[in-house]
mmCIF file of N, CA, C and O in Angstrom:
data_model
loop_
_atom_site.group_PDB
_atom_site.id
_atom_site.type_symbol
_atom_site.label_atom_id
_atom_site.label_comp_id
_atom_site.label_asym_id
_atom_site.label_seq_id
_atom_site.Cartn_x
_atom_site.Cartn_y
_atom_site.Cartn_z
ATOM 1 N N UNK U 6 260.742 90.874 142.636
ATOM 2 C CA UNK U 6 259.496 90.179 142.451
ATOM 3 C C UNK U 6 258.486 91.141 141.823
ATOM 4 O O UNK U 6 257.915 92.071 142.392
ATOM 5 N N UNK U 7 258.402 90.863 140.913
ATOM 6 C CA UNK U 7 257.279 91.946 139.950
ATOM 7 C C UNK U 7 255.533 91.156 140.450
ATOM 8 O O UNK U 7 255.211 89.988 140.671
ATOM 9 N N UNK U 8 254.980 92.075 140.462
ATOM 10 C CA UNK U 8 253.293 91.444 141.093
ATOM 11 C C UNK U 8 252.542 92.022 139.435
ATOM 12 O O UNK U 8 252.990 92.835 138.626
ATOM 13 N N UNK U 9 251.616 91.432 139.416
ATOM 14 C CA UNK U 9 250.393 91.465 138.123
ATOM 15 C C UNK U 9 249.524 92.255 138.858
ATOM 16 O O UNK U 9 249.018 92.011 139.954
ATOM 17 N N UNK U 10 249.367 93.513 137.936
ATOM 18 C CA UNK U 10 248.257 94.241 138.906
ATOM 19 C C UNK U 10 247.323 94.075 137.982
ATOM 20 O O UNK U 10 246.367 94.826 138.179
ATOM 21 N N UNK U 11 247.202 93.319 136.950
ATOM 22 C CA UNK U 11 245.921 93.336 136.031
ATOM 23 C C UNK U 11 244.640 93.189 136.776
ATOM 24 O O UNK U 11 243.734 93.973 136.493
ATOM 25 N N UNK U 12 244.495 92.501 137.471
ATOM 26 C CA UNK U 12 243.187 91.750 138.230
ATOM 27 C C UNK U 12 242.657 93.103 138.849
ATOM 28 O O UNK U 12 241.700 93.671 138.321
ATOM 29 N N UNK U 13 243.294 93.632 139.994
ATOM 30 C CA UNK U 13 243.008 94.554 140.810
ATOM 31 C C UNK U 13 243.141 95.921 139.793
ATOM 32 O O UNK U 13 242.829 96.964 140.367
ATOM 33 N N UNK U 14 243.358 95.998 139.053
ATOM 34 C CA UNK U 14 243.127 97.250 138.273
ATOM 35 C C UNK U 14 242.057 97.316 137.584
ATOM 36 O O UNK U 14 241.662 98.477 137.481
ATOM 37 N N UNK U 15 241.166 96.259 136.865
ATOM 38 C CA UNK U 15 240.802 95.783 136.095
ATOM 39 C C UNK U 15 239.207 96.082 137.488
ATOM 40 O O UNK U 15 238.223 96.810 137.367
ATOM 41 N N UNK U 16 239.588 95.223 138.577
ATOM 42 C CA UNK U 16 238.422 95.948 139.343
ATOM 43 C C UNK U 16 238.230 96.905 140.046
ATOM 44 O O UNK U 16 237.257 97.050 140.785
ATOM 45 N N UNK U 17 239.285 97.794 139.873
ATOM 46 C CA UNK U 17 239.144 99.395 140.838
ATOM 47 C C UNK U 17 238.888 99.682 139.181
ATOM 48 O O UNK U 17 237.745 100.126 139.290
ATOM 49 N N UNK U 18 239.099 99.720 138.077
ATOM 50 C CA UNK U 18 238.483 100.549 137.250
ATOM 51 C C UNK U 18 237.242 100.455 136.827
ATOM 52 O O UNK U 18 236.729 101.387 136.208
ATOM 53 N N UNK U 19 236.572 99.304 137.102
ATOM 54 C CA UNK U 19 235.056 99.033 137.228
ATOM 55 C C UNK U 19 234.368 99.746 137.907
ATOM 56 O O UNK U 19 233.389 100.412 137.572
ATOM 57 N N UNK U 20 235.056 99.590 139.300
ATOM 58 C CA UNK U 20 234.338 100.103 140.509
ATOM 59 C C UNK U 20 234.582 101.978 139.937
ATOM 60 O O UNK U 20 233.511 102.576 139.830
ATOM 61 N N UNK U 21 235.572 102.630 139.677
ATOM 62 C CA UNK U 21 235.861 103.400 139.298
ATOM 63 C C UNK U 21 234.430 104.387 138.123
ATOM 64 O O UNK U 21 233.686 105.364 138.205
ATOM 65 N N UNK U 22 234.793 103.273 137.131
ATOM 66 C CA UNK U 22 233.738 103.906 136.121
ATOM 67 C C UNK U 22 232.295 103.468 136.450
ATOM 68 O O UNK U 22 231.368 103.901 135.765
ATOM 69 N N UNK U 23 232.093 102.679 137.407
ATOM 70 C CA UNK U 23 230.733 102.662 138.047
ATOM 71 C C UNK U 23 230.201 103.912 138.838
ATOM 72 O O UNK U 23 229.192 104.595 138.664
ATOM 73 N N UNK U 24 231.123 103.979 139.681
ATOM 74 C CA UNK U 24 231.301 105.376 140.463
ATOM 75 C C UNK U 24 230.769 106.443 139.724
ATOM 76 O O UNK U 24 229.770 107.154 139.836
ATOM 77 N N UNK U 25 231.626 106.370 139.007
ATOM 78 C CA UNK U 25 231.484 107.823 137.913
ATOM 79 C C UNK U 25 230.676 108.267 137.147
ATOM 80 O O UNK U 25 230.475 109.467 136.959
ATOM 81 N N UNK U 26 229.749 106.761 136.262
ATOM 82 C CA UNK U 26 228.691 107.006 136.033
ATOM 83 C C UNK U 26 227.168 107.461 136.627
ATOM 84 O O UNK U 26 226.148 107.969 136.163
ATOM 85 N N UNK U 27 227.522 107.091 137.602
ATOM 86 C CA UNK U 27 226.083 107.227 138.721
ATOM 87 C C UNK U 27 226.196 108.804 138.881
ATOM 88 O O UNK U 27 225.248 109.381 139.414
ATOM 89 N N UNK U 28 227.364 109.581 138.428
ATOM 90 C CA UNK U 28 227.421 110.971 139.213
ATOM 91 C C UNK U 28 226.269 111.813 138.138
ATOM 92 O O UNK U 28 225.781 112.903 138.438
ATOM 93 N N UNK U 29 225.947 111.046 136.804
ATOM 94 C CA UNK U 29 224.974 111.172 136.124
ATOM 95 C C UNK U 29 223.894 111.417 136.683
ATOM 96 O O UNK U 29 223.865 110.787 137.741
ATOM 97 N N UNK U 30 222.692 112.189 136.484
ATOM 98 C CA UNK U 30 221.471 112.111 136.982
ATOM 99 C C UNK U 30 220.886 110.729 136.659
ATOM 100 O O UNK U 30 220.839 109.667 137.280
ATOM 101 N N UNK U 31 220.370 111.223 135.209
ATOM 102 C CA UNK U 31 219.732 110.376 134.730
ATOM 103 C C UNK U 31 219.932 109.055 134.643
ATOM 104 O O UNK U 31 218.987 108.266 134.677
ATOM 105 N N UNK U 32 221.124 108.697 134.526
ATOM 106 C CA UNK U 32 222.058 107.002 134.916
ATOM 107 C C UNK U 32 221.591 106.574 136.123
ATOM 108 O O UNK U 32 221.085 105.484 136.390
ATOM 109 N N UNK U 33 221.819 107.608 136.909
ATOM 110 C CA UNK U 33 221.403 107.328 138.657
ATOM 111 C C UNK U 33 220.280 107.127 138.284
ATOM 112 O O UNK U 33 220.180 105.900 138.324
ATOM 113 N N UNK U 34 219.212 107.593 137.890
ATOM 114 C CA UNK U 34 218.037 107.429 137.885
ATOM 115 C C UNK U 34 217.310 105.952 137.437
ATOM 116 O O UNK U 34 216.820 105.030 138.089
ATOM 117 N N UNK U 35 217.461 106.160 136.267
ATOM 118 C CA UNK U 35 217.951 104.887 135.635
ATOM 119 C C UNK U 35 217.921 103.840 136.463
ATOM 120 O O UNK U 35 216.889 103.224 136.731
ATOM 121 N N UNK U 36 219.211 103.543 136.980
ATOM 122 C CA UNK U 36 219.802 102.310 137.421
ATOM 123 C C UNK U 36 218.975 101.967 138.970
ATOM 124 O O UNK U 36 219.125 100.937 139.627
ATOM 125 N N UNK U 37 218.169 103.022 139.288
ATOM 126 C CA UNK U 37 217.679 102.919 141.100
ATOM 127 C C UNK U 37 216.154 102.505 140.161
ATOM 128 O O UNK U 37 215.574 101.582 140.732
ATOM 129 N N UNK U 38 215.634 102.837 139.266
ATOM 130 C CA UNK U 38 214.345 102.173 138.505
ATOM 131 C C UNK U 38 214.524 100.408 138.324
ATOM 132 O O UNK U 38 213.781 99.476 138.634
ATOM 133 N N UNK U 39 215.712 100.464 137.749
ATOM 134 C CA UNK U 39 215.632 98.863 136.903
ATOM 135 C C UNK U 39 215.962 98.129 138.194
ATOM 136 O O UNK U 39 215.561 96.967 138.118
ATOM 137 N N UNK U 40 216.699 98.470 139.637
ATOM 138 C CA UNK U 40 216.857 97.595 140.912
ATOM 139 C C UNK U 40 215.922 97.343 141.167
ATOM 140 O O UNK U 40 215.817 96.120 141.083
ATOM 141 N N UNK U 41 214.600 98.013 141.625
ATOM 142 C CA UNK U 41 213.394 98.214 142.097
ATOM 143 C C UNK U 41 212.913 97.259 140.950
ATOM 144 O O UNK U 41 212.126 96.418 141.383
ATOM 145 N N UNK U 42 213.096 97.184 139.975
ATOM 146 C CA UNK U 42 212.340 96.454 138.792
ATOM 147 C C UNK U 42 212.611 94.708 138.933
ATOM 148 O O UNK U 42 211.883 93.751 138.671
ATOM 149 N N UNK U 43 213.999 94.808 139.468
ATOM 150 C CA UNK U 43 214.618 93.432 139.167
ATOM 151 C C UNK U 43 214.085 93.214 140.545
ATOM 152 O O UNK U 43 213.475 92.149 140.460
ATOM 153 N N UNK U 44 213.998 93.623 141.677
ATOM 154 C CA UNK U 44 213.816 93.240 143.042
ATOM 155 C C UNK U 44 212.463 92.841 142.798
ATOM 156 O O UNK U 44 212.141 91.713 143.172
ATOM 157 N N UNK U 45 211.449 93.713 142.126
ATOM 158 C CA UNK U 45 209.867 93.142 142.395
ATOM 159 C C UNK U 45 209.526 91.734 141.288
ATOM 160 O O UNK U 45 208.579 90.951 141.364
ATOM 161 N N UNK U 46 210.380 91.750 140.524
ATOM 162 C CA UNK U 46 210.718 90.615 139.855
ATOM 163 C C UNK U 46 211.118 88.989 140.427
ATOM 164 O O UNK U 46 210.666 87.848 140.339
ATOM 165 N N UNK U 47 212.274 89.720 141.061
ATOM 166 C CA UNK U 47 212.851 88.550 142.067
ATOM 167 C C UNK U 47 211.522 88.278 142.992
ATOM 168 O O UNK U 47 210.856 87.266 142.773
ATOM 169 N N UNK U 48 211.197 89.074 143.891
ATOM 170 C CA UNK U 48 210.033 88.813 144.811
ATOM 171 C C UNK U 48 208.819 88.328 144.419
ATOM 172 O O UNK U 48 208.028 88.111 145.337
ATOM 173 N N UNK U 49 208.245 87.967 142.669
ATOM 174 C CA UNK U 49 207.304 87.589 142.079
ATOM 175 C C UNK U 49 207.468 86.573 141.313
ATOM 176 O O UNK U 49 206.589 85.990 140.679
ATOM 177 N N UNK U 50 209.152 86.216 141.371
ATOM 178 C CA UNK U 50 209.463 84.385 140.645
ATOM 179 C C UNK U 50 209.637 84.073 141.822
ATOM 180 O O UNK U 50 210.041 82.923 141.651
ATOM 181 N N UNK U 51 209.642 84.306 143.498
ATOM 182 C CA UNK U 51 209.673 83.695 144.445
ATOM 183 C C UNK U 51 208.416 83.124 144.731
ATOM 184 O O UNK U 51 208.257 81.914 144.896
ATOM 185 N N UNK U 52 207.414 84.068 144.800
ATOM 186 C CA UNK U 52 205.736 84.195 145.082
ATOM 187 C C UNK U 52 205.771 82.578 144.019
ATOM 188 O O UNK U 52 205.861 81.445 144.493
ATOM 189 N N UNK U 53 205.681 82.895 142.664
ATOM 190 C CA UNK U 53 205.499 82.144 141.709
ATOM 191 C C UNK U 53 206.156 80.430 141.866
ATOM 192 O O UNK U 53 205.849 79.299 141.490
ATOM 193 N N UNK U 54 207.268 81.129 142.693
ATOM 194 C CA UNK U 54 208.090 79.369 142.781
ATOM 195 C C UNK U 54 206.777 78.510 143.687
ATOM 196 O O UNK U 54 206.118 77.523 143.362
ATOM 197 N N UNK U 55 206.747 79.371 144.946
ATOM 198 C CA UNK U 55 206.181 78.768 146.342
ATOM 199 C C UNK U 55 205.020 78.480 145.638
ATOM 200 O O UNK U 55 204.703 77.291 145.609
ATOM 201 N N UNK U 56 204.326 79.256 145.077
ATOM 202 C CA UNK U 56 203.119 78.683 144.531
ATOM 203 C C UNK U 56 202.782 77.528 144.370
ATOM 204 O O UNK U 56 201.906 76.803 144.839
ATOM 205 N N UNK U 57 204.247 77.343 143.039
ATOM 206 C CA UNK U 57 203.869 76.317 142.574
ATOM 207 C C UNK U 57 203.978 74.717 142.897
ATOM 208 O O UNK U 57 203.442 73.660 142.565
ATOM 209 N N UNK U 58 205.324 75.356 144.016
ATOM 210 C CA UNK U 58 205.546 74.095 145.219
ATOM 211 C C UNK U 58 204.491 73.548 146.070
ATOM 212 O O UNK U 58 204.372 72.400 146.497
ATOM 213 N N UNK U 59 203.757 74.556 146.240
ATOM 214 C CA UNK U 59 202.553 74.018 146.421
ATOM 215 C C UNK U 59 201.449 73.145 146.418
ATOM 216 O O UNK U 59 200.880 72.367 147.184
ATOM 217 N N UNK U 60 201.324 73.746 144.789
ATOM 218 C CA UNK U 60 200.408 72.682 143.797
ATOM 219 C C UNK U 60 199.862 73.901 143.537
ATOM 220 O O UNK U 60 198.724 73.484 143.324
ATOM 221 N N UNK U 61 199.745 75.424 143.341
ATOM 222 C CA UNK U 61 198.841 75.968 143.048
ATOM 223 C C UNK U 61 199.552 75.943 141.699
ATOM 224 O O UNK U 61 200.590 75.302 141.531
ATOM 225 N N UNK U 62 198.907 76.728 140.653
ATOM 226 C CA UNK U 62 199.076 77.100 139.088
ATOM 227 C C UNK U 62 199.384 78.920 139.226
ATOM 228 O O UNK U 62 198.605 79.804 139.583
ATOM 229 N N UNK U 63 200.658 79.000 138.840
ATOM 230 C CA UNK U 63 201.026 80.196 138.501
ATOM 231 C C UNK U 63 200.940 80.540 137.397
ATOM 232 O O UNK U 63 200.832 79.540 136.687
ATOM 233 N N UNK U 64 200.927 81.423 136.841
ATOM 234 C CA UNK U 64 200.514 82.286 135.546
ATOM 235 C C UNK U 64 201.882 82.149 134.834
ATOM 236 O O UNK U 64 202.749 82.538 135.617
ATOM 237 N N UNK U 65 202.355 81.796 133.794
ATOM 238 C CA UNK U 65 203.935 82.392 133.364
ATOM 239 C C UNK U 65 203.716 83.632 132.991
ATOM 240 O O UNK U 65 202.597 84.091 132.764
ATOM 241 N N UNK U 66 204.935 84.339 132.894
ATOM 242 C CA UNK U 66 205.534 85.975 133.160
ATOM 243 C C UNK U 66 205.730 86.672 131.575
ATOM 244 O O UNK U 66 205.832 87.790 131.070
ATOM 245 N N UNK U 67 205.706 85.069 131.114
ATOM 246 C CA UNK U 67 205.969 85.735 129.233
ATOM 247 C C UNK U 67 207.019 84.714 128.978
ATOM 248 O O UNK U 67 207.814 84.075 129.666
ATOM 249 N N UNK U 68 206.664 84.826 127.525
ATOM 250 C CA UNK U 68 207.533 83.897 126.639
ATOM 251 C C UNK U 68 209.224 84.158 126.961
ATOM 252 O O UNK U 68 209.630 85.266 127.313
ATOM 253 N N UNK U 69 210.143 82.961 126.783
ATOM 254 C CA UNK U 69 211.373 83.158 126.405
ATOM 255 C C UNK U 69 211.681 84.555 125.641
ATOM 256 O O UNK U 69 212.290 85.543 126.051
ATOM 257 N N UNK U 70 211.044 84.302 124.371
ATOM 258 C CA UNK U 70 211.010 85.186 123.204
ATOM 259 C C UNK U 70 210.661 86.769 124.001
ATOM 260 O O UNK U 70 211.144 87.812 123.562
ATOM 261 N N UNK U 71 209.756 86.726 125.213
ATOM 262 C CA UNK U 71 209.632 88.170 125.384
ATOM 263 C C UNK U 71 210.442 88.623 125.977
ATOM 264 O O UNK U 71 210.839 89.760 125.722
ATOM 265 N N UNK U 72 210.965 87.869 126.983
ATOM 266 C CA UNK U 72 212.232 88.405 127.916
ATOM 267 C C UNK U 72 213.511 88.475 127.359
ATOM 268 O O UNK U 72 214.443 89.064 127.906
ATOM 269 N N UNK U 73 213.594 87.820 126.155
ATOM 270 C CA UNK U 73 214.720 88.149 125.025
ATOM 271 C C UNK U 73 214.685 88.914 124.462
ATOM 272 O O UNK U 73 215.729 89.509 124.193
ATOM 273 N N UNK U 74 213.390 89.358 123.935
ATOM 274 C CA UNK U 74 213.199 91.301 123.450
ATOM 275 C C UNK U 74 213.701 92.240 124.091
ATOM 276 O O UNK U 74 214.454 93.103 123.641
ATOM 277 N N UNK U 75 213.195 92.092 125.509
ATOM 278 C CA UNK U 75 213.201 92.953 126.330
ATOM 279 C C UNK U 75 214.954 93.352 126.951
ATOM 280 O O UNK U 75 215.616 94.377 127.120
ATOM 281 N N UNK U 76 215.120 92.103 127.107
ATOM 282 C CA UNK U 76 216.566 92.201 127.790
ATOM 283 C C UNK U 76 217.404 93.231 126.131
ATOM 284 O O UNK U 76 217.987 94.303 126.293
ATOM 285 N N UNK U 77 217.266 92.665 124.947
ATOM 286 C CA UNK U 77 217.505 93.310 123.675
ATOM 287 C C UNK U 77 217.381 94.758 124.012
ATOM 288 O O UNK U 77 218.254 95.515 124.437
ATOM 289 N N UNK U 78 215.985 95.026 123.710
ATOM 290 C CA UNK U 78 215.851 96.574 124.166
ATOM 291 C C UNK U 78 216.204 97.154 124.892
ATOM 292 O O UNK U 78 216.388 98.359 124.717
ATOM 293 N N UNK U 79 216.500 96.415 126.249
ATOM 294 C CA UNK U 79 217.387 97.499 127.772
ATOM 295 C C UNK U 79 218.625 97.383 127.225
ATOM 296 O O UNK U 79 219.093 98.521 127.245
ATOM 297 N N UNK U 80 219.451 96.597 126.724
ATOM 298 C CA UNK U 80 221.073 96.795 126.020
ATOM 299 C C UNK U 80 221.289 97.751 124.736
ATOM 300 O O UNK U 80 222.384 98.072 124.274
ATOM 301 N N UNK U 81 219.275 98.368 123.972
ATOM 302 C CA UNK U 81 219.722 98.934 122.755
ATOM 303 C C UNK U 81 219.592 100.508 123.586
ATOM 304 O O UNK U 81 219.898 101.591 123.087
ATOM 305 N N UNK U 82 219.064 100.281 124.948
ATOM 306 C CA UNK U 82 218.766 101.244 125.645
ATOM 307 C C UNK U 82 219.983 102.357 126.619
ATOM 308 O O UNK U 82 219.915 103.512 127.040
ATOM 309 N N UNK U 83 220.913 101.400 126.655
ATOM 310 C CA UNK U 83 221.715 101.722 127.391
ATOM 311 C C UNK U 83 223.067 101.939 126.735
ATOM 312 O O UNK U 83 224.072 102.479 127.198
ATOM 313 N N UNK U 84 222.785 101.212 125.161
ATOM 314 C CA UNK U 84 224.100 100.925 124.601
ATOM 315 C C UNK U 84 224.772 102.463 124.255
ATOM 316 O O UNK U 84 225.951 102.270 123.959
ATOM 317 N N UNK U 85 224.458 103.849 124.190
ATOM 318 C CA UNK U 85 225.142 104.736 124.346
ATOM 319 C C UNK U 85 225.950 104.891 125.748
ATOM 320 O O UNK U 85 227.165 105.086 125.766
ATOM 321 N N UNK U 86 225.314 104.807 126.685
ATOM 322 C CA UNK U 86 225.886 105.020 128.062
ATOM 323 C C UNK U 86 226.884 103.598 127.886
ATOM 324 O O UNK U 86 228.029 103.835 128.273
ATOM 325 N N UNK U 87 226.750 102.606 127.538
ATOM 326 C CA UNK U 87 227.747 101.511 127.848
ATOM 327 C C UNK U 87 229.119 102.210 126.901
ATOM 328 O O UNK U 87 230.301 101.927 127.095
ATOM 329 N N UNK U 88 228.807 102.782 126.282
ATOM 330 C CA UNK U 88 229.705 103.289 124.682
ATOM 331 C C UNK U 88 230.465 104.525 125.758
ATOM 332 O O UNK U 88 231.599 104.232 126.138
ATOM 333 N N UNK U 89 230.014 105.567 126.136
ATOM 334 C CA UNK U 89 230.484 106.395 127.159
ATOM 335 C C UNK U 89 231.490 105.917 128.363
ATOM 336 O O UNK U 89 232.618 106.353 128.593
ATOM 337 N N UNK U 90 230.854 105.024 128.980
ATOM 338 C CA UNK U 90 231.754 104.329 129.942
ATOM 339 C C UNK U 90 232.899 103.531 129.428
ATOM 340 O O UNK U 90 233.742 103.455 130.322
ATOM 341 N N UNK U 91 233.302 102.857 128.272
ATOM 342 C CA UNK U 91 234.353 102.288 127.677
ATOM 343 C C UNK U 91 235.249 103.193 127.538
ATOM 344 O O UNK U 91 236.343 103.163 128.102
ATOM 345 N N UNK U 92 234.707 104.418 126.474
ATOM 346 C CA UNK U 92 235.462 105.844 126.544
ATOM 347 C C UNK U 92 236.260 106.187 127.870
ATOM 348 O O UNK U 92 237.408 106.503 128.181
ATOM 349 N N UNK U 93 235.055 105.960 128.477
ATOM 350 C CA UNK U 93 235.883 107.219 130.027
ATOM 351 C C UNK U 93 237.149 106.333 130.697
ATOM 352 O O UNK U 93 238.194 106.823 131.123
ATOM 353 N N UNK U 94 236.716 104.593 130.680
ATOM 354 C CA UNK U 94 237.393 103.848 130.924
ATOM 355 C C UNK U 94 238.929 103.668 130.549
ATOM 356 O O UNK U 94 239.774 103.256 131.344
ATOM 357 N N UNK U 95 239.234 104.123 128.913
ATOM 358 C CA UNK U 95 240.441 104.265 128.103
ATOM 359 C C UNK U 95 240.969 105.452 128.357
ATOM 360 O O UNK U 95 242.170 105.692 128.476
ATOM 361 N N UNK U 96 240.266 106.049 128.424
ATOM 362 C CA UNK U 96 241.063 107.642 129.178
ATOM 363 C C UNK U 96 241.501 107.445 130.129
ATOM 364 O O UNK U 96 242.595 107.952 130.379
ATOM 365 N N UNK U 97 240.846 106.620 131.089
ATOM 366 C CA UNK U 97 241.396 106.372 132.485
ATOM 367 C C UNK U 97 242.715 105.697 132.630
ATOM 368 O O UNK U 97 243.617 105.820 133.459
ATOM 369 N N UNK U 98 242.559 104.949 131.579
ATOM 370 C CA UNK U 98 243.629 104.036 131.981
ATOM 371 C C UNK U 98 245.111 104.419 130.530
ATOM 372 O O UNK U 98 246.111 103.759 130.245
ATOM 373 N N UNK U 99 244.583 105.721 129.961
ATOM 374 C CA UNK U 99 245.312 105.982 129.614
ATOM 375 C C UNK U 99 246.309 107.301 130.342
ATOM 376 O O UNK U 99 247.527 107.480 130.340
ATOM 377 N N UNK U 100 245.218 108.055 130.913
ATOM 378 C CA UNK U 100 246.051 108.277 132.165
ATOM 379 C C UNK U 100 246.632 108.018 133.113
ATOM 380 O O UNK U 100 247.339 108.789 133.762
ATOM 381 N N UNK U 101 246.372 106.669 133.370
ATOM 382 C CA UNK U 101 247.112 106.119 134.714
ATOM 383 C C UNK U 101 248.478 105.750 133.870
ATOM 384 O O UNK U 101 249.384 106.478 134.277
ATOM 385 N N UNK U 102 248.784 105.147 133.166
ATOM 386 C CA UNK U 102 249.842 105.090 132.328
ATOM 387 C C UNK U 102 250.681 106.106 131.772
ATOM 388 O O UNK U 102 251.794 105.820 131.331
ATOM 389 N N UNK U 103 250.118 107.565 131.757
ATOM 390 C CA UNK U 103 250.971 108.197 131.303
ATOM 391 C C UNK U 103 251.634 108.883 132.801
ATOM 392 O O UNK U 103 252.664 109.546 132.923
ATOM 393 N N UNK U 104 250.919 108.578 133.568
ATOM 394 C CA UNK U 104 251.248 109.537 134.905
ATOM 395 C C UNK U 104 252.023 108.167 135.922
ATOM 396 O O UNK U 104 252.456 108.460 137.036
ATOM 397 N N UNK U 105 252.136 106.611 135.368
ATOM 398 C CA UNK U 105 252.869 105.666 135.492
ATOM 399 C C UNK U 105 254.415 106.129 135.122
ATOM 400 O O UNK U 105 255.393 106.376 135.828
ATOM 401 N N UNK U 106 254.155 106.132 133.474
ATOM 402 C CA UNK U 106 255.832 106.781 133.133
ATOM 403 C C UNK U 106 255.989 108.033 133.543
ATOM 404 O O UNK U 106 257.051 108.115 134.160
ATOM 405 N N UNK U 107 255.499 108.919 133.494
ATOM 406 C CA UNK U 107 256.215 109.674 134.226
ATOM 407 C C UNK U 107 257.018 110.150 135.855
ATOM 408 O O UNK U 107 257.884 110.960 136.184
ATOM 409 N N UNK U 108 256.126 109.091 136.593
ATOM 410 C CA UNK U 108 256.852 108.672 137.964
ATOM 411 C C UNK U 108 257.994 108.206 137.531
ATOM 412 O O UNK U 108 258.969 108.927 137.741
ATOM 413 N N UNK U 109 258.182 107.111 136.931
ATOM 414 C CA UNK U 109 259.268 106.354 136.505
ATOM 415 C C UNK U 109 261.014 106.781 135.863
ATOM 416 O O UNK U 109 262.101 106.203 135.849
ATOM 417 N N UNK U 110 260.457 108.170 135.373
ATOM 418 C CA UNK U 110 261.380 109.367 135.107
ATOM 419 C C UNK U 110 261.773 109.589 135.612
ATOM 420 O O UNK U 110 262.525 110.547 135.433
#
């Protein structure tokens, strides 16, 4: 009975190159800014929901168009580090494969 390890490889190497990136300063850094960012976010379209369930008038947060910039710019922001982690990712899994066949020997 042969098993598909695609699935579970596919998420230990996520979890893997997640891991690995954080051992970064600045990534770490990074990534504990934009939580804090998305959390006071989340906690201010909540404020904003109740508001408006209310009946009070909430302010909108910005255009479609701005949060489409923006989200743009954090992906033109990161897109080296995303480029790094693909890398480290193919190495990875080009080592697990070579150290696969060679068990197999």
């Amino acid at each position: 009975m042969n098993k598909n390890y695609f699935w579970m490889g596919m998420a230990a190497g996520a979890i893997i190159g997640a891991g690995a990136s954080l051992l970064h300063r600045e990534t770490r850094e990074q990534q504990v800014r934009q939580l804090k960012g998305l959390k006071s976010r989340v906690k201010s379209a909540d404020t904003s929901t109740q508001a408006h369930s209310v009946g009070l008038q909430a302010s909108p947060k910005g255009s479609l168009k701005d949060r489409v910039m923006d989200l743009k710019a954090l992906y033109e922001e990161n897109q080296d580090t995303i480029q790094n982690l693909v890398e480290d990712v193919k190495d990875l899994m080009d080592a697990l494969q070579e150290a696969r066949h060679k068990n197999q020997l």
